[in-house]
Amino acid sequence: MAAWVGRTAVEIAAAVRDKQVTPREVVAEHLARIERLDGRVGAFRAVRAEAALAEADEVAARADLGELALAGVPVAVKDNLGVRGEAMRVGSAATSDVPSAADHVTVARLRAAGAVVVGLTNVPELCVFGTTEGVHGAARNPWDLSRTAGGSSGGSAAAVAAGMTPIALGNDGMGSLRIPAANCGLVTVKPGHGVVPAGIGDGDWFGMSENGPLATTVADVRLMLSVLADTDVTAADVTAADGPGALRIAVSVRSPLAGVAVSAPYAGAARDAAGVLMKAGHLVRRADPPYPLSLGVTSLAHWTAGTAVDAAALDARQLTRRTRVHAALGRRFLNGVREGSAREELRRRLEPFFAEYDVLLTPALARRSPKAAPWHERGWLRNVLANTNYSPLTPPWNLTGWPAMAVPFGTLPSGAPAAVQLVGRPGSEARLLRVAEQLESLRPWRRTAPLDQDTP
């Protein structure tokens, strides 16, 4: 077994700070794993092997090495965030191949903390869909290579689940962190609005898209979020309920979207997690949020309108048909979406529920991810139905702008991980992380997919 592949970011950074290992040694081991496995997984659009090794040496030479939170930690970056010197293709043939002149602010913060960017990860075109495939590559679930890793941060999730990097950067506009994390057995948090700088595409999908971490442990998510966030929300106590006492936790296995059912394995995972938290001393009750019947239309309007904005400056002839149709539909919704009343009404409707409960626990997904296939070559309606039927539980929390996590819990009949979702009111990131840590402590999960014999 390689010495540093499979270690957490917390462990790697501590060892580098203590000079037990050099950043070059850590990065080289992860690059070797990428070279060996990524032909099967498809996590990366571009691997920065030479540049990453050179940057690892620069980290080693820093005078503040002993103070760097992510000293020498390899990180993968979703290919819709700028990385200096690399093109940002966003999964499309219609985007520019001119290298970015500067790092996105989140990438800059990771690098300032000592992380080394080893590559840019695959995404669906314009990060629209919950499956990751397109002209630049397809990302598969390392736990079940017959299935998509999910999307749109699918390549980032696949990289971490396969042990090719300990952490990765992604973002979430309708579930794009939580969906692939749930598929691939990872922990993630979609921060609440304004916690982490966004700057994703042209307008952040009307403020619904948030950047966030993907990792194999809650401690790594906490560490990465502390680097990315404008303030250290990971340690903040929002209310007295965030202390050591019992939390009021609602568990709901109802789909927010009418007509979409949650499968037995995912509903069972949420119920089992509720039982674990109840035994841990929390006040757990079965309670469904008052989702409006109009939520499906609201979600579709915002989903498509965000794509319409992102596609406006691109040559439509170079976009896939599903993206063109999605953007064309979204143009019809633009005025209403910009006005923002539907989102505000959703917040007002849900606020009393979150005044009664501290945390909402749900399944992360409704069913396992679709088969790995050329979804970008298939029709728009087929894509939308596939996405909606397996991931109806994530969009409401982008519409509200409230924090939500995906946490591995349980196992699907295929042997791949199942997962649950934790949701809280604004400012409750620290609370959600503590609940996730309890689940991790009481029901630990296997962190890395068993792709070969040296997998930890």
Short mmCIF file of C-alpha atoms in Angstrom, two decimals:
data_model
loop_
_atom_site.label_atom_id
_atom_site.label_comp_id
_atom_site.label_asym_id
_atom_site.label_seq_id
_atom_site.Cartn_x
_atom_site.Cartn_y
_atom_site.Cartn_z
CA MET A 1 0.00 0.00 0.00
CA ALA A 2 1.27 3.46 -0.87
CA ALA A 3 2.21 5.48 2.18
CA TRP A 4 -0.01 8.52 1.55
CA VAL A 5 -2.74 7.49 -0.88
CA GLY A 6 -5.84 6.86 1.20
CA ARG A 7 -4.80 9.16 4.03
CA THR A 8 -7.05 12.06 4.95
CA ALA A 9 -6.21 15.67 4.24
CA VAL A 10 -5.90 16.23 7.99
CA GLU A 11 -3.29 13.46 8.24
CA ILE A 12 -1.34 14.53 5.17
CA ALA A 13 -1.18 18.18 6.15
CA ALA A 14 -0.01 17.32 9.67
CA ALA A 15 2.73 15.05 8.31
CA VAL A 16 3.92 17.65 5.82
CA ARG A 17 3.98 20.37 8.48
CA ASP A 18 6.03 18.06 10.72
CA LYS A 19 8.32 17.23 7.76
CA GLN A 20 7.59 13.50 7.95
CA VAL A 21 6.98 13.62 4.19
CA THR A 22 7.51 16.19 1.46
CA PRO A 23 4.70 17.68 -0.62
CA ARG A 24 6.40 16.25 -3.74
CA GLU A 25 6.26 12.70 -2.33
CA VAL A 26 2.58 13.05 -1.48
CA VAL A 27 1.65 14.56 -4.84
CA ALA A 28 3.73 12.03 -6.80
CA GLU A 29 1.94 9.10 -5.14
CA HIS A 30 -1.46 10.54 -5.98
CA LEU A 31 -0.42 11.30 -9.57
CA ALA A 32 0.70 7.68 -9.93
CA ARG A 33 -2.71 6.51 -8.74
CA ILE A 34 -4.45 8.83 -11.19
CA GLU A 35 -2.34 7.44 -14.02
CA ARG A 36 -3.16 3.88 -12.99
CA LEU A 37 -6.90 4.20 -12.36
CA ASP A 38 -8.40 7.17 -14.16
CA GLY A 39 -8.70 5.35 -17.47
CA ARG A 40 -11.40 3.30 -15.78
CA VAL A 41 -12.98 6.05 -13.69
CA GLY A 42 -12.83 9.15 -15.90
CA ALA A 43 -12.58 11.68 -13.10
CA PHE A 44 -10.19 14.12 -14.79
CA ARG A 45 -10.43 16.24 -17.91
CA ALA A 46 -6.88 17.50 -17.40
CA VAL A 47 -4.09 16.28 -15.11
CA ARG A 48 -1.40 18.82 -14.20
CA ALA A 49 1.39 16.33 -13.47
CA GLU A 50 4.49 18.47 -14.12
CA ALA A 51 2.90 21.68 -12.85
CA ALA A 52 1.64 19.98 -9.69
CA LEU A 53 5.07 18.59 -8.84
CA ALA A 54 6.64 21.99 -9.36
CA GLU A 55 3.99 23.60 -7.18
CA ALA A 56 4.55 20.94 -4.51
CA ASP A 57 8.19 21.98 -4.38
CA GLU A 58 7.10 25.60 -4.00
CA VAL A 59 4.93 24.64 -1.02
CA ALA A 60 7.87 22.82 0.55
CA ALA A 61 9.99 25.94 0.26
CA ARG A 62 7.45 28.25 1.91
CA ALA A 63 8.60 29.92 5.11
CA ASP A 64 5.13 29.38 6.61
CA LEU A 65 4.98 25.65 5.85
CA GLY A 66 4.45 24.80 9.50
CA GLU A 67 1.31 26.94 9.63
CA LEU A 68 -0.44 25.79 6.43
CA ALA A 69 -3.82 24.16 7.01
CA LEU A 70 -3.59 22.11 3.79
CA ALA A 71 0.18 21.75 3.53
CA GLY A 72 0.99 19.55 0.54
CA VAL A 73 -2.55 18.17 0.20
CA PRO A 74 -3.47 17.21 -3.40
CA VAL A 75 -6.79 18.67 -4.50
CA ALA A 76 -8.93 18.24 -7.62
CA VAL A 77 -10.89 21.22 -8.96
CA LYS A 78 -14.20 21.12 -10.80
CA ASP A 79 -13.82 22.34 -14.38
CA ASN A 80 -16.09 25.34 -13.99
CA LEU A 81 -13.72 27.22 -11.68
CA GLY A 82 -10.68 29.05 -12.97
CA VAL A 83 -7.24 27.53 -12.41
CA ARG A 84 -4.41 29.81 -13.47
CA GLY A 85 -2.76 28.58 -16.67
CA GLU A 86 -5.47 26.02 -17.48
CA ALA A 87 -8.47 26.31 -19.78
CA MET A 88 -11.90 26.15 -18.14
CA ARG A 89 -14.10 24.11 -20.49
CA VAL A 90 -17.21 23.47 -18.34
CA GLY A 91 -17.82 20.19 -20.16
CA SER A 92 -18.52 21.85 -23.50
CA ALA A 93 -17.11 22.22 -27.00
CA ALA A 94 -18.57 25.73 -27.07
CA THR A 95 -16.30 27.17 -24.37
CA SER A 96 -12.90 28.77 -24.87
CA ASP A 97 -9.64 26.81 -24.72
CA VAL A 98 -7.71 29.92 -23.66
CA PRO A 99 -6.02 29.34 -20.28
CA SER A 100 -7.41 31.20 -17.28
CA ALA A 101 -5.34 34.22 -16.30
CA ALA A 102 -6.03 33.82 -12.59
CA ASP A 103 -7.30 31.38 -10.00
CA HIS A 104 -10.89 31.53 -8.88
CA VAL A 105 -10.98 32.92 -5.34
CA THR A 106 -11.74 29.49 -3.86
CA VAL A 107 -8.81 27.93 -5.73
CA ALA A 108 -6.59 30.78 -4.56
CA ARG A 109 -7.62 30.15 -0.96
CA LEU A 110 -6.82 26.44 -1.23
CA ARG A 111 -3.41 27.21 -2.69
CA ALA A 112 -2.72 29.86 -0.06
CA ALA A 113 -3.39 27.16 2.56
CA GLY A 114 -0.79 24.88 0.91
CA ALA A 115 -2.96 22.65 -1.29
CA VAL A 116 -1.64 21.52 -4.69
CA VAL A 117 -4.04 21.38 -7.65
CA VAL A 118 -3.39 18.09 -9.47
CA GLY A 119 -6.09 18.43 -12.10
CA LEU A 120 -9.45 19.66 -13.37
CA THR A 121 -12.36 17.27 -13.17
CA ASN A 122 -15.04 16.25 -15.64
CA VAL A 123 -18.51 17.83 -15.59
CA PRO A 124 -21.62 17.59 -17.77
CA GLU A 125 -21.99 20.39 -20.29
CA LEU A 126 -22.46 23.72 -18.46
CA CYS A 127 -22.90 21.68 -15.27
CA VAL A 128 -26.59 21.24 -16.03
CA PHE A 129 -27.32 17.58 -15.31
CA GLY A 130 -26.94 15.00 -12.54
CA THR A 131 -24.86 12.67 -14.68
CA THR A 132 -21.32 13.48 -15.80
CA GLU A 133 -20.44 12.78 -19.41
CA GLY A 134 -19.75 14.76 -22.55
CA VAL A 135 -17.21 15.68 -25.18
CA HIS A 136 -14.38 15.90 -22.63
CA GLY A 137 -15.02 12.61 -20.82
CA ALA A 138 -17.35 10.66 -18.55
CA ALA A 139 -17.03 10.09 -14.80
CA ARG A 140 -18.07 6.72 -13.37
CA ASN A 141 -18.88 5.78 -9.80
CA PRO A 142 -15.73 4.09 -8.40
CA TRP A 143 -17.94 1.86 -6.21
CA ASP A 144 -19.90 0.64 -9.25
CA LEU A 145 -18.26 1.42 -12.59
CA SER A 146 -21.45 0.52 -14.45
CA ARG A 147 -23.08 3.65 -12.96
CA THR A 148 -22.49 7.36 -13.43
CA ALA A 149 -20.70 9.18 -10.62
CA GLY A 150 -23.54 11.70 -10.70
CA GLY A 151 -23.27 15.37 -11.43
CA SER A 152 -22.47 17.95 -11.92
CA SER A 153 -19.43 17.66 -9.62
CA GLY A 154 -19.13 14.06 -10.77
CA GLY A 155 -15.46 14.08 -11.68
CA SER A 156 -14.49 15.69 -8.38
CA ALA A 157 -16.48 13.10 -6.41
CA ALA A 158 -15.06 10.22 -8.44
CA ALA A 159 -11.51 11.45 -7.87
CA VAL A 160 -11.93 11.44 -4.10
CA ALA A 161 -13.87 8.16 -3.91
CA ALA A 162 -11.17 6.45 -5.99
CA GLY A 163 -8.40 7.73 -3.70
CA MET A 164 -6.88 9.87 -6.44
CA THR A 165 -7.08 12.94 -4.20
CA PRO A 166 -8.11 13.18 -0.55
CA ILE A 167 -10.30 16.23 -1.17
CA ALA A 168 -11.85 18.03 -4.12
CA LEU A 169 -13.58 21.31 -4.87
CA GLY A 170 -17.02 21.37 -6.46
CA ASN A 171 -20.22 23.37 -6.42
CA ASP A 172 -23.94 22.86 -6.09
CA GLY A 173 -26.77 24.66 -7.89
CA MET A 174 -29.50 22.00 -7.66
CA GLY A 175 -27.63 19.24 -5.85
CA SER A 176 -24.38 19.12 -7.79
CA LEU A 177 -22.25 18.43 -4.70
CA ARG A 178 -24.71 16.29 -2.78
CA ILE A 179 -25.77 14.06 -5.69
CA PRO A 180 -22.30 12.75 -6.62
CA ALA A 181 -21.23 12.65 -2.96
CA ALA A 182 -24.22 10.44 -2.18
CA ASN A 183 -23.47 8.21 -5.15
CA CYS A 184 -19.79 7.89 -4.34
CA GLY A 185 -19.85 7.48 -0.57
CA LEU A 186 -18.49 10.93 0.30
CA VAL A 187 -19.24 13.73 2.73
CA THR A 188 -20.07 17.19 1.44
CA VAL A 189 -21.73 20.40 2.52
CA LYS A 190 -23.51 22.90 0.34
CA PRO A 191 -22.95 25.99 2.45
CA GLY A 192 -25.69 28.50 3.01
CA HIS A 193 -25.79 31.53 0.77
CA GLY A 194 -22.92 33.94 1.29
CA VAL A 195 -20.73 31.66 3.41
CA VAL A 196 -18.21 30.76 0.67
CA PRO A 197 -17.50 33.01 -2.33
CA ALA A 198 -19.46 31.80 -5.36
CA GLY A 199 -18.63 33.42 -8.70
CA ILE A 200 -19.83 30.40 -10.67
CA GLY A 201 -20.78 31.01 -14.29
CA ASP A 202 -22.75 34.17 -15.03
CA GLY A 203 -24.63 34.99 -11.85
CA ASP A 204 -24.40 31.77 -9.81
CA TRP A 205 -27.75 30.54 -11.15
CA PHE A 206 -29.46 33.53 -9.53
CA GLY A 207 -27.54 33.01 -6.29
CA MET A 208 -28.46 29.33 -5.91
CA SER A 209 -25.01 27.88 -6.67
CA GLU A 210 -22.46 27.49 -3.87
CA ASN A 211 -18.88 26.21 -3.84
CA GLY A 212 -17.99 23.52 -1.33
CA PRO A 213 -15.78 20.58 -0.35
CA LEU A 214 -15.90 16.87 -1.16
CA ALA A 215 -14.08 14.50 1.19
CA THR A 216 -14.15 11.08 2.82
CA THR A 217 -14.45 12.30 6.42
CA VAL A 218 -16.32 15.02 8.23
CA ALA A 219 -13.03 16.31 9.63
CA ASP A 220 -11.71 16.90 6.11
CA VAL A 221 -14.93 18.68 5.10
CA ARG A 222 -14.64 20.84 8.21
CA LEU A 223 -11.00 21.65 7.43
CA MET A 224 -11.61 22.49 3.79
CA LEU A 225 -14.70 24.58 4.58
CA SER A 226 -12.69 26.56 7.14
CA VAL A 227 -10.24 27.45 4.36
CA LEU A 228 -12.92 28.31 1.79
CA ALA A 229 -15.33 30.29 3.95
CA ASP A 230 -15.21 34.03 4.55
CA THR A 231 -15.47 33.36 8.30
CA ASP A 232 -14.94 30.17 10.30
CA VAL A 233 -18.51 28.92 10.29
CA THR A 234 -17.29 25.43 11.20
CA ALA A 235 -16.67 26.45 14.82
CA ALA A 236 -19.48 28.95 15.31
CA ASP A 237 -22.25 28.30 17.82
CA VAL A 238 -25.39 29.65 16.24
CA THR A 239 -27.77 29.01 19.13
CA ALA A 240 -27.74 27.20 22.44
CA ALA A 241 -29.18 24.20 20.59
CA ASP A 242 -25.78 23.77 18.95
CA GLY A 243 -24.27 22.78 22.27
CA PRO A 244 -23.89 19.27 23.68
CA GLY A 245 -27.61 18.89 24.41
CA ALA A 246 -30.28 17.17 22.39
CA LEU A 247 -31.30 18.58 19.01
CA ARG A 248 -34.82 18.50 17.60
CA ILE A 249 -34.47 16.41 14.45
CA ALA A 250 -37.25 15.84 11.92
CA VAL A 251 -36.95 12.78 9.69
CA SER A 252 -38.82 12.77 6.39
CA VAL A 253 -38.71 10.17 3.64
CA ARG A 254 -41.26 11.94 1.47
CA SER A 255 -40.13 13.24 -1.91
CA PRO A 256 -40.53 17.02 -2.21
CA LEU A 257 -41.71 16.53 -5.81
CA ALA A 258 -45.18 15.12 -6.38
CA GLY A 259 -45.21 11.81 -8.23
CA VAL A 260 -41.59 10.88 -7.47
CA ALA A 261 -41.14 7.99 -5.03
CA VAL A 262 -38.19 7.29 -2.74
CA SER A 263 -36.90 3.72 -3.08
CA ALA A 264 -36.75 1.38 -0.09
CA PRO A 265 -32.92 1.39 0.32
CA TYR A 266 -32.74 5.18 0.59
CA ALA A 267 -35.84 5.50 2.77
CA GLY A 268 -34.41 2.75 4.97
CA ALA A 269 -31.09 4.58 5.28
CA ALA A 270 -32.85 7.71 6.55
CA ARG A 271 -34.93 5.74 9.04
CA ASP A 272 -31.87 3.86 10.30
CA ALA A 273 -29.93 7.11 10.69
CA ALA A 274 -32.85 8.56 12.62
CA GLY A 275 -32.69 5.57 14.97
CA VAL A 276 -28.98 6.09 15.53
CA LEU A 277 -29.48 9.75 16.36
CA MET A 278 -32.39 8.96 18.66
CA LYS A 279 -30.23 6.50 20.60
CA ALA A 280 -27.58 9.22 20.78
CA GLY A 281 -30.04 11.33 22.75
CA HIS A 282 -31.61 13.60 20.16
CA LEU A 283 -35.34 14.29 19.97
CA VAL A 284 -36.24 12.66 16.66
CA ARG A 285 -39.72 12.88 15.15
CA ARG A 286 -41.27 11.89 11.84
CA ALA A 287 -42.31 15.15 10.19
CA ASP A 288 -42.59 16.23 6.56
CA PRO A 289 -41.76 19.81 5.55
CA PRO A 290 -44.72 21.62 3.95
CA TYR A 291 -43.41 21.44 0.40
CA PRO A 292 -45.76 23.27 -2.00
CA LEU A 293 -47.27 21.42 -4.95
CA SER A 294 -45.72 24.08 -7.18
CA LEU A 295 -42.18 23.10 -6.16
CA GLY A 296 -41.59 21.03 -9.29
CA VAL A 297 -42.43 23.94 -11.58
CA THR A 298 -40.36 26.33 -9.48
CA SER A 299 -37.38 23.99 -9.60
CA LEU A 300 -37.64 23.49 -13.35
CA ALA A 301 -37.95 27.22 -13.98
CA HIS A 302 -34.82 28.07 -12.00
CA TRP A 303 -32.83 25.10 -13.31
CA THR A 304 -33.48 25.97 -16.93
CA ALA A 305 -33.22 29.74 -16.50
CA GLY A 306 -29.75 29.37 -14.98
CA THR A 307 -28.67 27.44 -18.05
CA ALA A 308 -30.19 30.06 -20.35
CA VAL A 309 -27.98 32.71 -18.77
CA ASP A 310 -24.83 30.57 -18.93
CA ALA A 311 -25.45 29.60 -22.56
CA ALA A 312 -26.31 33.09 -23.82
CA ALA A 313 -22.81 34.04 -24.95
CA LEU A 314 -21.93 30.62 -26.44
CA ASP A 315 -22.29 29.32 -29.99
CA ALA A 316 -25.46 27.23 -29.75
CA ARG A 317 -24.31 25.09 -32.70
CA GLN A 318 -21.54 23.69 -30.50
CA LEU A 319 -23.85 22.82 -27.62
CA THR A 320 -25.47 19.41 -27.31
CA ARG A 321 -29.15 19.17 -28.09
CA ARG A 322 -30.21 18.57 -24.47
CA THR A 323 -28.41 21.75 -23.40
CA ARG A 324 -29.94 23.81 -26.22
CA VAL A 325 -33.45 22.67 -25.32
CA HIS A 326 -32.82 23.31 -21.61
CA ALA A 327 -31.60 26.84 -22.30
CA ALA A 328 -34.43 27.59 -24.74
CA LEU A 329 -37.03 26.60 -22.16
CA GLY A 330 -35.22 28.62 -19.52
CA ARG A 331 -35.43 31.82 -21.55
CA ARG A 332 -39.20 31.71 -21.08
CA PHE A 333 -38.79 31.74 -17.31
CA LEU A 334 -36.10 34.40 -16.99
CA ASN A 335 -38.26 37.34 -15.98
CA GLY A 336 -40.14 35.44 -13.31
CA VAL A 337 -36.99 33.85 -11.92
CA ARG A 338 -35.19 37.20 -11.72
CA GLU A 339 -38.14 38.65 -9.82
CA GLY A 340 -37.50 36.07 -7.06
CA SER A 341 -40.95 35.87 -5.49
CA ALA A 342 -41.25 32.07 -5.76
CA ARG A 343 -38.07 31.53 -3.76
CA GLU A 344 -39.07 34.04 -1.12
CA GLU A 345 -42.49 32.40 -0.78
CA LEU A 346 -40.79 28.98 -0.37
CA ARG A 347 -38.61 30.35 2.42
CA ARG A 348 -41.62 31.84 4.22
CA ARG A 349 -43.47 28.54 3.91
CA LEU A 350 -40.58 26.49 5.33
CA GLU A 351 -39.34 28.84 8.06
CA PRO A 352 -41.96 27.75 10.67
CA PHE A 353 -40.90 24.13 10.18
CA PHE A 354 -37.27 25.02 10.90
CA ALA A 355 -38.34 27.06 13.92
CA GLU A 356 -39.80 23.84 15.32
CA TYR A 357 -36.88 21.58 14.28
CA ASP A 358 -33.13 22.18 14.38
CA VAL A 359 -32.24 19.68 11.65
CA LEU A 360 -34.10 17.93 8.86
CA LEU A 361 -32.92 14.40 8.01
CA THR A 362 -33.92 12.95 4.62
CA PRO A 363 -32.63 10.39 2.14
CA ALA A 364 -29.95 11.99 -0.02
CA LEU A 365 -31.33 10.42 -3.20
CA ALA A 366 -34.49 8.62 -4.25
CA ARG A 367 -32.72 5.78 -6.03
CA ARG A 368 -29.27 4.78 -7.26
CA SER A 369 -27.69 6.75 -10.06
CA PRO A 370 -28.41 5.96 -13.72
CA LYS A 371 -26.26 3.66 -15.78
CA ALA A 372 -23.05 5.16 -17.11
CA ALA A 373 -24.04 5.98 -20.69
CA PRO A 374 -23.73 8.78 -23.28
CA TRP A 375 -26.53 10.80 -21.72
CA HIS A 376 -25.32 13.90 -23.56
CA GLU A 377 -26.38 12.22 -26.80
CA ARG A 378 -29.88 11.48 -25.55
CA GLY A 379 -32.96 13.66 -25.66
CA TRP A 380 -33.76 16.43 -23.22
CA LEU A 381 -36.89 14.87 -21.72
CA ARG A 382 -35.15 11.56 -21.12
CA ASN A 383 -32.38 13.38 -19.26
CA VAL A 384 -34.75 15.47 -17.19
CA LEU A 385 -36.83 12.46 -16.15
CA ALA A 386 -33.74 10.44 -15.22
CA ASN A 387 -32.43 13.32 -13.12
CA THR A 388 -35.73 14.10 -11.43
CA ASN A 389 -36.54 10.49 -10.59
CA TYR A 390 -33.29 9.87 -8.78
CA SER A 391 -32.59 13.24 -7.21
CA PRO A 392 -35.74 15.09 -6.11
CA LEU A 393 -34.53 15.83 -2.57
CA THR A 394 -31.70 18.31 -3.19
CA PRO A 395 -33.19 21.28 -5.16
CA PRO A 396 -35.37 22.83 -2.42
CA TRP A 397 -32.32 23.86 -0.41
CA ASN A 398 -30.73 25.69 -3.34
CA LEU A 399 -33.98 27.57 -3.81
CA THR A 400 -34.02 28.60 -0.14
CA GLY A 401 -30.25 29.17 0.00
CA TRP A 402 -29.96 27.15 3.24
CA PRO A 403 -27.10 24.75 4.13
CA ALA A 404 -27.40 21.03 3.39
CA MET A 405 -25.06 18.05 3.66
CA ALA A 406 -24.79 14.57 2.16
CA VAL A 407 -23.41 11.93 4.54
CA PRO A 408 -22.70 8.24 3.72
CA PHE A 409 -25.00 5.92 5.63
CA GLY A 410 -25.82 2.31 4.87
CA THR A 411 -25.31 0.22 1.77
CA LEU A 412 -27.35 -0.37 -1.38
CA PRO A 413 -28.13 -3.91 -2.58
CA SER A 414 -25.38 -3.45 -5.20
CA GLY A 415 -22.81 -2.92 -2.44
CA ALA A 416 -22.38 0.77 -3.26
CA PRO A 417 -22.89 3.29 -0.45
CA ALA A 418 -26.25 4.80 0.44
CA ALA A 419 -26.51 8.28 1.96
CA VAL A 420 -28.66 10.68 3.91
CA GLN A 421 -29.13 14.44 3.69
CA LEU A 422 -28.98 16.89 6.61
CA VAL A 423 -30.58 20.32 6.23
CA GLY A 424 -30.61 23.32 8.55
CA ARG A 425 -31.67 26.93 8.75
CA PRO A 426 -29.29 29.71 7.70
CA GLY A 427 -26.06 29.76 9.70
CA SER A 428 -26.32 26.14 10.90
CA GLU A 429 -23.28 24.70 9.10
CA ALA A 430 -21.55 23.99 12.43
CA ARG A 431 -24.62 22.18 13.74
CA LEU A 432 -24.91 20.02 10.63
CA LEU A 433 -21.23 19.12 10.82
CA ARG A 434 -21.65 17.99 14.43
CA VAL A 435 -24.60 15.77 13.56
CA ALA A 436 -22.62 14.32 10.64
CA GLU A 437 -19.71 13.63 12.99
CA GLN A 438 -22.04 11.70 15.28
CA LEU A 439 -23.25 9.56 12.40
CA GLU A 440 -19.66 8.97 11.31
CA SER A 441 -18.61 7.98 14.84
CA LEU A 442 -21.54 5.66 15.44
CA ARG A 443 -21.75 4.19 11.93
CA PRO A 444 -18.33 4.60 10.29
CA TRP A 445 -18.09 4.01 6.56
CA ARG A 446 -15.43 2.63 4.27
CA ARG A 447 -13.77 5.69 2.80
CA THR A 448 -12.28 4.56 -0.51
CA ALA A 449 -13.74 2.36 -3.26
CA PRO A 450 -12.01 -1.04 -3.62
CA LEU A 451 -10.66 -0.54 -7.14
CA ASP A 452 -7.50 -2.58 -6.59
CA GLN A 453 -5.70 -4.50 -3.92
CA ASP A 454 -3.80 -1.53 -2.53
CA THR A 455 -6.95 0.42 -1.78
CA PRO A 456 -7.22 1.21 1.95
#
